[in-house]
């Protein structure tokens, strides 16, 4: 079984790495996640830390969006370095379409 752990602070990564069973880290920025507590820049820093520790950073985008919210979110996401994330978990069909079109 593959274990994926949600993390919103660099301090939590040590426990995940020491456990030895966690390979992927779910990172949920507040602008695109229902449970997110961190900014996009904090998410990017967390993704960098994950990579340094040999963990796979996964971006969580699980909000459902109206057109107005989608435009605001996409504006913010254009600044994100998508190469920091190995995967993205989406819930909204519009988010999926955008990710497929605008990310590497």
PDB file of C-alpha atoms in Angstrom:
ATOM      1  CA  UNK A   1       0.000   0.000   0.000  1.00  0.00           C
ATOM      2  CA  UNK A   2       1.232   3.484  -0.824  1.00  0.00           C
ATOM      3  CA  UNK A   3       0.975   6.047   1.969  1.00  0.00           C
ATOM      4  CA  UNK A   4       0.431   9.713   1.078  1.00  0.00           C
ATOM      5  CA  UNK A   5       0.659  12.311   3.844  1.00  0.00           C
ATOM      6  CA  UNK A   6      -0.793  15.825   3.827  1.00  0.00           C
ATOM      7  CA  UNK A   7       1.691  18.370   5.153  1.00  0.00           C
ATOM      8  CA  UNK A   8       1.433  22.125   5.600  1.00  0.00           C
ATOM      9  CA  UNK A   9       4.722  22.873   7.350  1.00  0.00           C
ATOM     10  CA  UNK A  10       8.354  22.004   6.715  1.00  0.00           C
ATOM     11  CA  UNK A  11       8.598  20.831  10.323  1.00  0.00           C
ATOM     12  CA  UNK A  12       6.163  17.988   9.514  1.00  0.00           C
ATOM     13  CA  UNK A  13       8.340  16.644   6.713  1.00  0.00           C
ATOM     14  CA  UNK A  14      10.920  15.195   9.086  1.00  0.00           C
ATOM     15  CA  UNK A  15       8.378  12.839  10.638  1.00  0.00           C
ATOM     16  CA  UNK A  16       7.218  11.750   7.195  1.00  0.00           C
ATOM     17  CA  UNK A  17      10.762  11.075   6.020  1.00  0.00           C
ATOM     18  CA  UNK A  18      11.729   9.242   9.222  1.00  0.00           C
ATOM     19  CA  UNK A  19       8.685   6.979   9.021  1.00  0.00           C
ATOM     20  CA  UNK A  20      10.179   5.543   5.850  1.00  0.00           C
ATOM     21  CA  UNK A  21       6.794   4.515   4.426  1.00  0.00           C
ATOM     22  CA  UNK A  22       5.627   7.889   3.155  1.00  0.00           C
ATOM     23  CA  UNK A  23       6.742   8.554  -0.401  1.00  0.00           C
ATOM     24  CA  UNK A  24       4.352  11.308  -1.499  1.00  0.00           C
ATOM     25  CA  UNK A  25       3.449  14.546   0.248  1.00  0.00           C
ATOM     26  CA  UNK A  26       0.138  16.250  -0.466  1.00  0.00           C
ATOM     27  CA  UNK A  27       0.576  20.037  -0.449  1.00  0.00           C
ATOM     28  CA  UNK A  28      -2.616  22.114  -0.241  1.00  0.00           C
ATOM     29  CA  UNK A  29      -2.342  25.895  -0.734  1.00  0.00           C
ATOM     30  CA  UNK A  30      -5.323  27.813   0.650  1.00  0.00           C
ATOM     31  CA  UNK A  31      -6.101  29.509  -2.684  1.00  0.00           C
ATOM     32  CA  UNK A  32      -6.922  26.153  -4.323  1.00  0.00           C
ATOM     33  CA  UNK A  33      -7.702  23.773  -1.479  1.00  0.00           C
ATOM     34  CA  UNK A  34     -10.623  23.404   0.904  1.00  0.00           C
ATOM     35  CA  UNK A  35      -8.291  22.465   3.749  1.00  0.00           C
ATOM     36  CA  UNK A  36      -5.292  24.533   2.683  1.00  0.00           C
ATOM     37  CA  UNK A  37      -3.556  26.766   5.195  1.00  0.00           C
ATOM     38  CA  UNK A  38      -0.459  27.894   3.326  1.00  0.00           C
ATOM     39  CA  UNK A  39       0.285  30.386   0.555  1.00  0.00           C
ATOM     40  CA  UNK A  40       1.476  29.422  -2.909  1.00  0.00           C
ATOM     41  CA  UNK A  41       4.997  30.594  -2.067  1.00  0.00           C
ATOM     42  CA  UNK A  42       4.984  28.440   1.085  1.00  0.00           C
ATOM     43  CA  UNK A  43       3.727  25.513  -1.012  1.00  0.00           C
ATOM     44  CA  UNK A  44       6.628  26.005  -3.428  1.00  0.00           C
ATOM     45  CA  UNK A  45       9.129  26.068  -0.555  1.00  0.00           C
ATOM     46  CA  UNK A  46       7.574  22.930   0.880  1.00  0.00           C
ATOM     47  CA  UNK A  47       7.818  21.213  -2.518  1.00  0.00           C
ATOM     48  CA  UNK A  48      11.522  22.098  -2.699  1.00  0.00           C
ATOM     49  CA  UNK A  49      12.077  20.608   0.770  1.00  0.00           C
ATOM     50  CA  UNK A  50      10.224  17.458  -0.247  1.00  0.00           C
ATOM     51  CA  UNK A  51      12.490  16.991  -3.238  1.00  0.00           C
ATOM     52  CA  UNK A  52      15.595  17.472  -1.081  1.00  0.00           C
ATOM     53  CA  UNK A  53      14.338  14.757   1.301  1.00  0.00           C
ATOM     54  CA  UNK A  54      13.530  12.332  -1.506  1.00  0.00           C
ATOM     55  CA  UNK A  55       9.765  12.758  -1.112  1.00  0.00           C
ATOM     56  CA  UNK A  56       7.383  13.370  -4.009  1.00  0.00           C
ATOM     57  CA  UNK A  57       5.444  16.667  -3.765  1.00  0.00           C
ATOM     58  CA  UNK A  58       1.827  16.480  -4.985  1.00  0.00           C
ATOM     59  CA  UNK A  59      -0.210  19.668  -5.369  1.00  0.00           C
ATOM     60  CA  UNK A  60      -3.826  19.479  -4.219  1.00  0.00           C
ATOM     61  CA  UNK A  61      -6.393  21.589  -6.141  1.00  0.00           C
ATOM     62  CA  UNK A  62      -9.730  20.463  -4.783  1.00  0.00           C
ATOM     63  CA  UNK A  63     -11.997  23.496  -4.758  1.00  0.00           C
ATOM     64  CA  UNK A  64     -14.997  23.676  -7.058  1.00  0.00           C
ATOM     65  CA  UNK A  65     -15.062  27.072  -8.760  1.00  0.00           C
ATOM     66  CA  UNK A  66     -17.390  29.551 -10.368  1.00  0.00           C
ATOM     67  CA  UNK A  67     -15.983  31.371 -13.397  1.00  0.00           C
ATOM     68  CA  UNK A  68     -15.023  34.402 -11.282  1.00  0.00           C
ATOM     69  CA  UNK A  69     -13.184  32.281  -8.723  1.00  0.00           C
ATOM     70  CA  UNK A  70     -11.523  30.276 -11.486  1.00  0.00           C
ATOM     71  CA  UNK A  71     -10.147  33.435 -13.121  1.00  0.00           C
ATOM     72  CA  UNK A  72      -8.773  34.669  -9.780  1.00  0.00           C
ATOM     73  CA  UNK A  73      -7.205  31.293  -8.997  1.00  0.00           C
ATOM     74  CA  UNK A  74      -5.651  30.908 -12.434  1.00  0.00           C
ATOM     75  CA  UNK A  75      -4.157  34.382 -12.144  1.00  0.00           C
ATOM     76  CA  UNK A  76      -2.418  33.339  -8.938  1.00  0.00           C
ATOM     77  CA  UNK A  77      -1.332  29.959 -10.322  1.00  0.00           C
ATOM     78  CA  UNK A  78       0.459  31.513 -13.286  1.00  0.00           C
ATOM     79  CA  UNK A  79       3.156  32.548 -10.797  1.00  0.00           C
ATOM     80  CA  UNK A  80       3.642  28.997  -9.491  1.00  0.00           C
ATOM     81  CA  UNK A  81       6.695  27.010 -10.587  1.00  0.00           C
ATOM     82  CA  UNK A  82       4.892  23.856 -11.686  1.00  0.00           C
ATOM     83  CA  UNK A  83       8.162  21.993 -12.162  1.00  0.00           C
ATOM     84  CA  UNK A  84       8.396  21.724  -8.367  1.00  0.00           C
ATOM     85  CA  UNK A  85       5.468  19.294  -8.278  1.00  0.00           C
ATOM     86  CA  UNK A  86       5.512  15.748  -9.607  1.00  0.00           C
ATOM     87  CA  UNK A  87       1.722  15.478  -9.703  1.00  0.00           C
ATOM     88  CA  UNK A  88      -1.441  17.471  -9.159  1.00  0.00           C
ATOM     89  CA  UNK A  89      -4.665  16.169  -7.647  1.00  0.00           C
ATOM     90  CA  UNK A  90      -7.724  17.971  -9.022  1.00  0.00           C
ATOM     91  CA  UNK A  91     -11.450  17.743  -8.394  1.00  0.00           C
ATOM     92  CA  UNK A  92     -12.941  20.388 -10.703  1.00  0.00           C
ATOM     93  CA  UNK A  93     -13.164  19.502 -14.431  1.00  0.00           C
ATOM     94  CA  UNK A  94     -12.144  23.059 -15.305  1.00  0.00           C
ATOM     95  CA  UNK A  95      -9.039  22.719 -13.142  1.00  0.00           C
ATOM     96  CA  UNK A  96      -8.162  19.492 -14.920  1.00  0.00           C
ATOM     97  CA  UNK A  97      -8.526  21.127 -18.336  1.00  0.00           C
ATOM     98  CA  UNK A  98      -6.381  24.083 -17.257  1.00  0.00           C
ATOM     99  CA  UNK A  99      -3.651  21.869 -15.800  1.00  0.00           C
ATOM    100  CA  UNK A 100      -3.496  19.746 -18.949  1.00  0.00           C
ATOM    101  CA  UNK A 101      -3.196  22.828 -21.137  1.00  0.00           C
ATOM    102  CA  UNK A 102      -0.888  25.044 -19.054  1.00  0.00           C
ATOM    103  CA  UNK A 103       1.559  22.824 -17.190  1.00  0.00           C
ATOM    104  CA  UNK A 104       4.602  20.877 -18.335  1.00  0.00           C
TER     105      UNK A 104
END
